[in-house]
CSV table of N, CA and C in Angstrom, one decimal:
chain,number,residue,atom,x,y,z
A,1,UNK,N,145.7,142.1,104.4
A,1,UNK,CA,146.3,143.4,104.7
A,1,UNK,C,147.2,143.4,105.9
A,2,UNK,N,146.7,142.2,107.0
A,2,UNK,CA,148.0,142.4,107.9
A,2,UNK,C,147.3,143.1,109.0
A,3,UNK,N,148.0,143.4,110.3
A,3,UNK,CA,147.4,143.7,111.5
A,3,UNK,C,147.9,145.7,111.5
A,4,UNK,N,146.4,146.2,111.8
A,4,UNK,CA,146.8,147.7,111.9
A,4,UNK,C,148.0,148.5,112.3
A,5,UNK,N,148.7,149.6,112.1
A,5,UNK,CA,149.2,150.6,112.4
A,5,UNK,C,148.3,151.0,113.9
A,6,UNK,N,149.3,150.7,115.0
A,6,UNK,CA,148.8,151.3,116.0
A,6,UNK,C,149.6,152.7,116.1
A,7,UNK,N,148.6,153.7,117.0
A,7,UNK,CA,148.9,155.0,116.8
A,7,UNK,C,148.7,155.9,117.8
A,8,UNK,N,149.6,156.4,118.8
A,8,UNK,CA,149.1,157.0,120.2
A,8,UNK,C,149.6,158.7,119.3
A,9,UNK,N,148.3,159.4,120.0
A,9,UNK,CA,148.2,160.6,119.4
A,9,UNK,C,148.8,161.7,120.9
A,10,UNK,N,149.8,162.5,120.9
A,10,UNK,CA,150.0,163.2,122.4
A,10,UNK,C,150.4,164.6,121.9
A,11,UNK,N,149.3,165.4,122.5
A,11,UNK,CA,149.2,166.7,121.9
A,11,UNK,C,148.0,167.3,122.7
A,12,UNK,N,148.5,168.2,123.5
A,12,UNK,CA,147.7,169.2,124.6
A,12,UNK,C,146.5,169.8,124.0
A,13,UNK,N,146.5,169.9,122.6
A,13,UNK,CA,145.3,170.7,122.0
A,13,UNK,C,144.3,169.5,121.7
A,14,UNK,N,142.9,169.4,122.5
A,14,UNK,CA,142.1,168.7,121.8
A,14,UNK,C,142.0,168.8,120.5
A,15,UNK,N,141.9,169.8,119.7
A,15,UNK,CA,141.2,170.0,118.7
A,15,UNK,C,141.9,169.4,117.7
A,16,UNK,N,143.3,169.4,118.1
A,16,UNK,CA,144.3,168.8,116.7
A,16,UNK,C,144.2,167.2,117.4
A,17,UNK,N,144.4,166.6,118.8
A,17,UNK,CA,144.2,165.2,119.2
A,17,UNK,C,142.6,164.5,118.5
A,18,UNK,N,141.3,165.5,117.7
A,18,UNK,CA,140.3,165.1,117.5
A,18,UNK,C,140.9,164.9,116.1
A,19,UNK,N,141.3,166.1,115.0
A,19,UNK,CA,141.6,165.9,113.9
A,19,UNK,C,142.7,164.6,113.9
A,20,UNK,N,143.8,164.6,114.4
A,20,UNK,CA,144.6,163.4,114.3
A,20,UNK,C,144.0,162.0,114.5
A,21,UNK,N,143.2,161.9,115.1
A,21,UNK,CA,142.2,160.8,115.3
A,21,UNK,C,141.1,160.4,114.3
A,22,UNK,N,140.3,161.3,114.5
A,22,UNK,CA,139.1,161.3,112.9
A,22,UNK,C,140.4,161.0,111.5
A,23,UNK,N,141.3,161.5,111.2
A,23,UNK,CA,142.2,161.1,110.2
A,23,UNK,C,142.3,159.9,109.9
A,24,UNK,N,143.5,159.8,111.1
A,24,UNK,CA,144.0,158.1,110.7
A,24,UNK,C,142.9,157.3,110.7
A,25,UNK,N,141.9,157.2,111.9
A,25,UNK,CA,141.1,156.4,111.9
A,25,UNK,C,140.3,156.1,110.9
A,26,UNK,N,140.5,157.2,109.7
A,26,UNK,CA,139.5,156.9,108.7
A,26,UNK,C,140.2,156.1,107.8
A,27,UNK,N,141.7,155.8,107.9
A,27,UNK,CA,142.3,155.1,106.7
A,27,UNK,C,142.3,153.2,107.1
A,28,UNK,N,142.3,152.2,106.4
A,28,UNK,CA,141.9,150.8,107.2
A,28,UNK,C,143.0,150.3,107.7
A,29,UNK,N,143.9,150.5,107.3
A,29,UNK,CA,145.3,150.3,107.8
A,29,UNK,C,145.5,151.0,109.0
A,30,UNK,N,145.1,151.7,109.4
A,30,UNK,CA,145.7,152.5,111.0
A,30,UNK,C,144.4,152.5,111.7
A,31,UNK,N,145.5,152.4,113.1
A,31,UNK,CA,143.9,152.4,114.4
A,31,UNK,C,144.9,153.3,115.4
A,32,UNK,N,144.0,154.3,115.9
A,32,UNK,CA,144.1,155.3,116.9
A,32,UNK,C,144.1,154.2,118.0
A,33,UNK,N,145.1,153.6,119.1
A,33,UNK,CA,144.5,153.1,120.1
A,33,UNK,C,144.8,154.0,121.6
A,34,UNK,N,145.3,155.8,121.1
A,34,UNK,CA,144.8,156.3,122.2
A,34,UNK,C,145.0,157.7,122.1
A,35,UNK,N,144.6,158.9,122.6
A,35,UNK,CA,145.8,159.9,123.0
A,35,UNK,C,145.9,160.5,123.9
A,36,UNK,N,146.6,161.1,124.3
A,36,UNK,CA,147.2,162.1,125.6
A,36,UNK,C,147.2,163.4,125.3
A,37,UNK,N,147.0,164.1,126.5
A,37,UNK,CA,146.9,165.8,125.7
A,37,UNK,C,148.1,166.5,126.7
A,38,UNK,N,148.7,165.1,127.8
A,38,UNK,CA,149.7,165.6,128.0
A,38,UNK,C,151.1,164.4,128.0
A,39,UNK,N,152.4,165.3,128.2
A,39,UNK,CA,153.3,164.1,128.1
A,39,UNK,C,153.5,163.3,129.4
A,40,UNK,N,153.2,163.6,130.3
A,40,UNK,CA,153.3,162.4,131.4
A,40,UNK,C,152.5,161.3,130.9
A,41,UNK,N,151.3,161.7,130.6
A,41,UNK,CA,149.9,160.8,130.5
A,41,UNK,C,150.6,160.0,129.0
A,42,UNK,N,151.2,160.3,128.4
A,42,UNK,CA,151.1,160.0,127.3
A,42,UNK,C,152.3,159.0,127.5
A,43,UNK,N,153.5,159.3,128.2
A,43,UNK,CA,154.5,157.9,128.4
A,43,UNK,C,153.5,157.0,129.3
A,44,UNK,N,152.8,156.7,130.1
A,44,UNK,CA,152.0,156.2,131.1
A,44,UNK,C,151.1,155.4,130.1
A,45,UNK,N,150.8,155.6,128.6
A,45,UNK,CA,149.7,155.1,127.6
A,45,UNK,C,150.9,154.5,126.7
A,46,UNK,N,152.2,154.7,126.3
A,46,UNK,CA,153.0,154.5,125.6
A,46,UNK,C,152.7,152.6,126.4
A,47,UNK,N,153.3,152.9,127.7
A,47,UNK,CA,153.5,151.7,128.5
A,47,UNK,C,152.1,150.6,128.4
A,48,UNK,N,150.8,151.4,128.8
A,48,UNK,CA,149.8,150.7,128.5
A,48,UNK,C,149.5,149.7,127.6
A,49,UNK,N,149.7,150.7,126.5
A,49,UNK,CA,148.6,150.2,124.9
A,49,UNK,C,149.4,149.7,124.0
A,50,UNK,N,151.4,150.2,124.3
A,50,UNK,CA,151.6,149.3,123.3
A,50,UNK,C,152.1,149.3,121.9
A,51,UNK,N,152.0,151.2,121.8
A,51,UNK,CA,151.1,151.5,120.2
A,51,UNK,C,152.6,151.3,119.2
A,52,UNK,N,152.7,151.1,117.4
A,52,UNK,CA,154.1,151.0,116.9
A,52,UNK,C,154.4,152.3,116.9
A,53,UNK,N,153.5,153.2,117.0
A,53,UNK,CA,154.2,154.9,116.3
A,53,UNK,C,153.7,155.8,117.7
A,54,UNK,N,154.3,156.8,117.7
A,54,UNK,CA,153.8,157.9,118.5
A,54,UNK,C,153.8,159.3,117.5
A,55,UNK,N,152.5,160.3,117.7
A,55,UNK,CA,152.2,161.1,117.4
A,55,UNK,C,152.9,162.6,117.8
A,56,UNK,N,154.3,162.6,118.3
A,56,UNK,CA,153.6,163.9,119.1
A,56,UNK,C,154.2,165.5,119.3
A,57,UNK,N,153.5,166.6,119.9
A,57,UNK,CA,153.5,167.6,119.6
A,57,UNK,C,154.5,168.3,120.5
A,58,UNK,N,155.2,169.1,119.7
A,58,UNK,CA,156.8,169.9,120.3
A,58,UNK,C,156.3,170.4,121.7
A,59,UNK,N,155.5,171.3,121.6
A,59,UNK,CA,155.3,172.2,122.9
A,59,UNK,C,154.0,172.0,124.0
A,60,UNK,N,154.1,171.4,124.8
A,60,UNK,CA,153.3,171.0,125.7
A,60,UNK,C,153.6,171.3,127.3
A,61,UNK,N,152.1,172.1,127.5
A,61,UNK,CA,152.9,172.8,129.2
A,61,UNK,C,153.3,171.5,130.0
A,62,UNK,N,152.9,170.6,130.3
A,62,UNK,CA,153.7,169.7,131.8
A,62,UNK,C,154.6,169.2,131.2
A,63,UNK,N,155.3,168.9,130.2
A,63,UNK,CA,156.6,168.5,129.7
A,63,UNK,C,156.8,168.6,128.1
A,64,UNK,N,158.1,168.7,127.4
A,64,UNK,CA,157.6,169.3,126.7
A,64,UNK,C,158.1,168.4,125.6
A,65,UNK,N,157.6,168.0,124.2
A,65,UNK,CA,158.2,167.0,123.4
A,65,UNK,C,159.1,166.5,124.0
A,66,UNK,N,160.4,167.2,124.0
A,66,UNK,CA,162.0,166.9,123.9
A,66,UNK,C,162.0,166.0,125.0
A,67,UNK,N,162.1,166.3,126.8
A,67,UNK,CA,161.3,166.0,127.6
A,67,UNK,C,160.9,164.3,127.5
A,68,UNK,N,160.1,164.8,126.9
A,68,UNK,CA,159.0,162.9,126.6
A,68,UNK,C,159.5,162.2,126.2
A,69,UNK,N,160.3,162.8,124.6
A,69,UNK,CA,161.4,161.7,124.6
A,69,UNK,C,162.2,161.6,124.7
A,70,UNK,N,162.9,162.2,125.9
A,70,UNK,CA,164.1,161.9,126.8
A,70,UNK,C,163.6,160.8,126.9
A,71,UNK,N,162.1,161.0,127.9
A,71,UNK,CA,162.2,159.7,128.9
A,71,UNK,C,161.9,158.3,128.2
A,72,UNK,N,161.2,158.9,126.8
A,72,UNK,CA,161.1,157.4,126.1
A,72,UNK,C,162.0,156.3,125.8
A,73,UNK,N,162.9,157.4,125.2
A,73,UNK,CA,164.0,156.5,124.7
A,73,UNK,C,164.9,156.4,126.2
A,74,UNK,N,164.5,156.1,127.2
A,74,UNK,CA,165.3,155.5,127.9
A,74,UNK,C,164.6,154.0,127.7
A,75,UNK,N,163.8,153.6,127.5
A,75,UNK,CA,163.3,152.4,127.5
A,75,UNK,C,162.5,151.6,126.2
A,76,UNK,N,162.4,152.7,125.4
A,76,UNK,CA,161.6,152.3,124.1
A,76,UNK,C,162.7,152.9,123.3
A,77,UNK,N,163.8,152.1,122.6
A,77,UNK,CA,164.6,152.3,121.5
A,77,UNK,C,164.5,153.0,120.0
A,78,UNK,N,163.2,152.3,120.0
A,78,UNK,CA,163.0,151.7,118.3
A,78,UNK,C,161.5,152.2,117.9
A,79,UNK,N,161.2,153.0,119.1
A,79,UNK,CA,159.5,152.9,118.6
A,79,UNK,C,159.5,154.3,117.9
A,80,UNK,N,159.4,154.3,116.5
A,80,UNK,CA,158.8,155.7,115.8
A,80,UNK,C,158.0,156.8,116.5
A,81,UNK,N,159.0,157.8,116.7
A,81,UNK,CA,157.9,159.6,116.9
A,81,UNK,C,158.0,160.2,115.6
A,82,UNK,N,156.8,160.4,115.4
A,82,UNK,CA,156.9,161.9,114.7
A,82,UNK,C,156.2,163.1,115.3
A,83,UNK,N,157.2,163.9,115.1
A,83,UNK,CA,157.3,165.3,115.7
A,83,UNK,C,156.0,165.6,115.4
A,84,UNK,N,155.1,166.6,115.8
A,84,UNK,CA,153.9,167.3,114.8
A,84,UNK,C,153.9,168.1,115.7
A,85,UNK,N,154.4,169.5,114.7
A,85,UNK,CA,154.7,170.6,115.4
A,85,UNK,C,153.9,172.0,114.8
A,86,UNK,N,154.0,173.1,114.7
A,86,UNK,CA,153.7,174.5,114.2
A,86,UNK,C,154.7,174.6,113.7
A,87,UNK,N,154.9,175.2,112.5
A,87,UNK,CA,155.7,176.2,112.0
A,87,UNK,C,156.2,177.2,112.5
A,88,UNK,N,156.8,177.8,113.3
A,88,UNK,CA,157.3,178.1,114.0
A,88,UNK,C,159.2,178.3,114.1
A,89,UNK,N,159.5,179.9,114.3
A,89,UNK,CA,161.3,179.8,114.1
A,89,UNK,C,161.5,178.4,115.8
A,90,UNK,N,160.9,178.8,116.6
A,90,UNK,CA,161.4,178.0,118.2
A,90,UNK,C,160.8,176.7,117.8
A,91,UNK,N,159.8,176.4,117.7
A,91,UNK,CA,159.1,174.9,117.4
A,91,UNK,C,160.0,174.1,116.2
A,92,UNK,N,160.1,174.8,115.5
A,92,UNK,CA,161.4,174.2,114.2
A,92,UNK,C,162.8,174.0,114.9
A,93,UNK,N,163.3,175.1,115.6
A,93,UNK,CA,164.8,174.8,116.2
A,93,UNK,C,164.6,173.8,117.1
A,94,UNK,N,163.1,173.6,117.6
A,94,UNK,CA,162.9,172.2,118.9
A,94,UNK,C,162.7,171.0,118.3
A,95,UNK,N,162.2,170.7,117.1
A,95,UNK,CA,162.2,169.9,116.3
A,95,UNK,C,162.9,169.2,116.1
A,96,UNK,N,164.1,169.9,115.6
A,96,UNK,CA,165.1,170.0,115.5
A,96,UNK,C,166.4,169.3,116.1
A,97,UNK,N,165.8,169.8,116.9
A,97,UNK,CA,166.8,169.0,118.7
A,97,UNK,C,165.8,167.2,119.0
A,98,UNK,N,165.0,167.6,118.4
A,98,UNK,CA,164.3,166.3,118.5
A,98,UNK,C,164.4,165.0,118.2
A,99,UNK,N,164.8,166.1,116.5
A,99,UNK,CA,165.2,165.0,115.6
A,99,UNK,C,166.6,164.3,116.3
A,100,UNK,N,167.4,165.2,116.6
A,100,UNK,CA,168.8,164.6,117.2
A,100,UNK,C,168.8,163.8,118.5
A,101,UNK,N,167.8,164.4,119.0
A,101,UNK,CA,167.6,162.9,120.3
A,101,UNK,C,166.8,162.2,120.2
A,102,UNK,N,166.3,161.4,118.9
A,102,UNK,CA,165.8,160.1,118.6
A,102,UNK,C,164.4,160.4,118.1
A,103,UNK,N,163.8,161.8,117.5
A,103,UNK,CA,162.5,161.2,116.8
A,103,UNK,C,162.8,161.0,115.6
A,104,UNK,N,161.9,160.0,115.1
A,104,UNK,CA,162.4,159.3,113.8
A,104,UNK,C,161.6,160.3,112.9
A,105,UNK,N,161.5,161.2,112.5
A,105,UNK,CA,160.3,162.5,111.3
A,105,UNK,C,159.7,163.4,112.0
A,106,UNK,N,159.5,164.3,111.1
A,106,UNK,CA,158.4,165.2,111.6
A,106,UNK,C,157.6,165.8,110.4
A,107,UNK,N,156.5,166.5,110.8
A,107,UNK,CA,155.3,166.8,109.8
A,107,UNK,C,155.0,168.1,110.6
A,108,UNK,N,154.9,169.1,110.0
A,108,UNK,CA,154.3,170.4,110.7
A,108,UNK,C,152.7,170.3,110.2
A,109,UNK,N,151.8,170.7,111.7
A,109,UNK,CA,150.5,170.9,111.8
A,109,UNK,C,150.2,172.4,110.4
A,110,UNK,N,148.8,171.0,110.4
A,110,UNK,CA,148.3,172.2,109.2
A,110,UNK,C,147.9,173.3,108.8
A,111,UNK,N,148.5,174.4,108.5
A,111,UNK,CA,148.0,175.8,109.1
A,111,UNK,C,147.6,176.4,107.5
A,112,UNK,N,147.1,177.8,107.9
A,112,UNK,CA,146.3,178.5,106.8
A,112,UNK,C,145.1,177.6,105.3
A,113,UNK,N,145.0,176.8,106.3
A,113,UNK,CA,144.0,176.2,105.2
A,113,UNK,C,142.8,176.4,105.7
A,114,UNK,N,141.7,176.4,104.5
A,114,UNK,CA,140.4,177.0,105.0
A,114,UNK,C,139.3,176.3,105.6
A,115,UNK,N,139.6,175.0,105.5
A,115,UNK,CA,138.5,173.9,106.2
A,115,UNK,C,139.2,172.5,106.8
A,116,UNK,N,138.4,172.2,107.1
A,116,UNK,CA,138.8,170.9,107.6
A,116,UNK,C,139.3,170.0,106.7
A,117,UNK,N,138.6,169.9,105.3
A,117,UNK,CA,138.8,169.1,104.8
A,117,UNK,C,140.3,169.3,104.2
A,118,UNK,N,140.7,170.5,104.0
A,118,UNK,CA,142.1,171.0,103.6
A,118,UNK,C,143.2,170.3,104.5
A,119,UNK,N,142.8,170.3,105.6
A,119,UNK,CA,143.7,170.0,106.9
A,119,UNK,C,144.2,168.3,106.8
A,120,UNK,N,142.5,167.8,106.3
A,120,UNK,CA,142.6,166.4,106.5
A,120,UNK,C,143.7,166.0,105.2
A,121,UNK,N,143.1,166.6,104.3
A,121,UNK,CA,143.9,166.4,103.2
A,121,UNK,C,145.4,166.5,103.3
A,122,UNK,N,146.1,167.6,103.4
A,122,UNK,CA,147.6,167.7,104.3
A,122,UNK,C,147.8,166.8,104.6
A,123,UNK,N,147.2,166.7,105.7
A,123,UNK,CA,147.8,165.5,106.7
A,123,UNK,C,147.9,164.1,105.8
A,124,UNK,N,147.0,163.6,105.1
A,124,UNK,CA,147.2,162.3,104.2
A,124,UNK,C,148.3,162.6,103.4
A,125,UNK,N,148.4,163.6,102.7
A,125,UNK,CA,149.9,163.6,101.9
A,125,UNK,C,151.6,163.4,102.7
A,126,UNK,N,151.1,163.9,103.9
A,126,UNK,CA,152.5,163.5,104.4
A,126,UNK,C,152.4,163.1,106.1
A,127,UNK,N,151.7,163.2,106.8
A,127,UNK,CA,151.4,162.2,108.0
A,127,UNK,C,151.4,160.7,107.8
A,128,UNK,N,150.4,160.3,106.9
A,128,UNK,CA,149.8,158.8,107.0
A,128,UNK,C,151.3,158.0,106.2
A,129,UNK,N,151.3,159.1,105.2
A,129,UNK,CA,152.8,158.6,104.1
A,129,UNK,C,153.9,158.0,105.2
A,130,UNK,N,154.1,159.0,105.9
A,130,UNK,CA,155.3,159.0,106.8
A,130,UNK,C,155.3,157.7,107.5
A,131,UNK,N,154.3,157.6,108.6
A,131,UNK,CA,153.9,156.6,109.1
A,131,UNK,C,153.5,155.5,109.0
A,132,UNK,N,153.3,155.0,107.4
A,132,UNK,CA,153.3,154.2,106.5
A,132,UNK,C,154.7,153.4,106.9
A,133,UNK,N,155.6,154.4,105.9
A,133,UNK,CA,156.8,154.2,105.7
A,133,UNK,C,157.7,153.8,106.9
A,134,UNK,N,157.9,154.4,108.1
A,134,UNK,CA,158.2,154.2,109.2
A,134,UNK,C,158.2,153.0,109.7
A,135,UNK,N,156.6,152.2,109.7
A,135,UNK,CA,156.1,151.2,110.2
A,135,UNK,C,155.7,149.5,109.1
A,136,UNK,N,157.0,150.2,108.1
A,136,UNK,CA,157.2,149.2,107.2
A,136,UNK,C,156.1,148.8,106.1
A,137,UNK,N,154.8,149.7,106.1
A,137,UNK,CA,153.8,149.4,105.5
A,137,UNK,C,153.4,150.5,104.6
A,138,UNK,N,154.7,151.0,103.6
A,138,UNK,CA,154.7,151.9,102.3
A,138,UNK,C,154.2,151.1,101.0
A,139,UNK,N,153.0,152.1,101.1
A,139,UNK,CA,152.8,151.3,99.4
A,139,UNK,C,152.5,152.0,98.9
A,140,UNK,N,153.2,152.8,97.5
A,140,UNK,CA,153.2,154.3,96.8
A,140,UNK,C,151.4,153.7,96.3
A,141,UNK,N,150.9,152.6,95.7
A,141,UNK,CA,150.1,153.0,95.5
A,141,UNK,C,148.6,153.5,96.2
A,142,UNK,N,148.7,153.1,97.7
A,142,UNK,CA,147.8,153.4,98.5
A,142,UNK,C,148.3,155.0,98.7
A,143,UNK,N,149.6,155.6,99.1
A,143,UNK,CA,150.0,156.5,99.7
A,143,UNK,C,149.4,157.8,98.8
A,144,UNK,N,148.7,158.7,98.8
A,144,UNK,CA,148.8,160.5,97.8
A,144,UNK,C,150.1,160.9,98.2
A,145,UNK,N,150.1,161.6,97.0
A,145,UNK,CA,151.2,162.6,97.2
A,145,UNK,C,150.5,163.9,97.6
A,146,UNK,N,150.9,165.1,98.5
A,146,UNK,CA,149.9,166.0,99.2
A,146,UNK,C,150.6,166.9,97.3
A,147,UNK,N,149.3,167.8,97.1
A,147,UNK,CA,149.6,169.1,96.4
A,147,UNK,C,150.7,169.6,96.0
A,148,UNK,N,151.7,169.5,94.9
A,148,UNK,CA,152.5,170.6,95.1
A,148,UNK,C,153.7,169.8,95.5
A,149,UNK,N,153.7,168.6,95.0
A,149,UNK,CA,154.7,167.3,95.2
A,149,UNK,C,155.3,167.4,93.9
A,150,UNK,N,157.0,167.4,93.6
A,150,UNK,CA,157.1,166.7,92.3
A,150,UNK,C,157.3,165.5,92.1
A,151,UNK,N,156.8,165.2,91.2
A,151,UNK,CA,157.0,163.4,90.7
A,151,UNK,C,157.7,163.4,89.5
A,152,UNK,N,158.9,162.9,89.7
A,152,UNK,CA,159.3,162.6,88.2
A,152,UNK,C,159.1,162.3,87.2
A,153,UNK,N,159.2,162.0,86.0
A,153,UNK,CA,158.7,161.5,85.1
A,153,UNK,C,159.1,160.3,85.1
A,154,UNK,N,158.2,159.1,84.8
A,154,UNK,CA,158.4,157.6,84.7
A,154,UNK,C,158.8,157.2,83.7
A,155,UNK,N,159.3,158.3,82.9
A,155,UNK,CA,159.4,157.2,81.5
A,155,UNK,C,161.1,157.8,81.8
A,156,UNK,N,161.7,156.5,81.3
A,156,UNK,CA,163.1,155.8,81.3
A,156,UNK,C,163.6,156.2,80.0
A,157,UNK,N,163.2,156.7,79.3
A,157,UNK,CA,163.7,156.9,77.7
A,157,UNK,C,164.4,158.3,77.9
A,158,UNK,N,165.6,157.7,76.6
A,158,UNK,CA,167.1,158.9,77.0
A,158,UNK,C,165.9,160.0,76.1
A,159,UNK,N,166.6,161.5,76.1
A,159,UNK,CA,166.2,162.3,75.2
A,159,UNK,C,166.6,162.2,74.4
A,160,UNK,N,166.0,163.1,73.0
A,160,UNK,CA,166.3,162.2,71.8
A,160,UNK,C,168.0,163.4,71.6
A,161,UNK,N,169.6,162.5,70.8
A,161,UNK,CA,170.1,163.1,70.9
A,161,UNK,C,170.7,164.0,69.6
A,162,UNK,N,171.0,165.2,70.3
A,162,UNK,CA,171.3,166.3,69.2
A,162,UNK,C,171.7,165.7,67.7
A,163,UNK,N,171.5,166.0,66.6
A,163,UNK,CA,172.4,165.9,65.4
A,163,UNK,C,173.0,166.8,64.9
């Protein structure tokens, strides 16, 4: 299989740094090797650990996504963020601005679902996908499609035609 998806998670809310952790780490391909709950701490762990992808979250009081990766991309070119943000009109227009100054995707945090497992689920349909893909290790057959995906039809055959 090849050496893990490393994965620094930076996002001020424990609760979503616990879920984004418990996640990936449950899939064998990806390893959590850290997170930050804020963005200074979290370029300071970028520098550390190393990791191929960064996790991280629009709005954070001591600096804020956009901010972080200012300062990344002064020095780390190439290394994949994805945004993980709320739904939100301001968090989407920051996103937004995000995308334009160098995050490579984004995934909005999982809201209105009723358990955890709903959350976890989400997240596998288009977090791990993304990240996958990003970090050059897409394989539709490991990857789910989340709920409510369309898939085309695989079959290649014309329709049958009028007479």
């Amino acid at each position: 299989m090849g050496p893990r998806i490393r994965v620094l998670v930076v996002d001020d809310s424990a609760a979503v740094r616990r879920l984004l952790s418990d996640t990936l780490s449950a899939e064998p391909d990806l390893e959590v090797v850290g997170t930050a709950g804020t963005g200074r701490l979290g370029l300071t762990k970028v520098e550390q650990l190393r990791p191929d992808l960064v996790t991280l979250d629009v709005e954070m009081p001591d600096m804020s996504g956009l901010a972080f990766l200012e300062e990344l991309r002064k020095t780390e070119r190439k290394l994949p963020v994805i945004m993980f943000s709320s739904l939100t009109e301001r968090a989407g227009a920051t996103t937004l601005e995000a995308l334009a100054r160098g995050a490579s995707d984004y995934v909005t945090k999982p809201s209105k679902v009723g358990s955890r497992e709903e959350a976890v689920e989400q997240l596998r349909g288009s977090l791990i996908t993304k990240i996958r893909t990003l970090c050059g290790r897409h394989d539709p057959a490991k990857d789910r499609p989340f709920s409510g995906q369309f898939e085309p039809p695989r079959d290649n055959a014309r329709p049958a035609q009028q007479q």
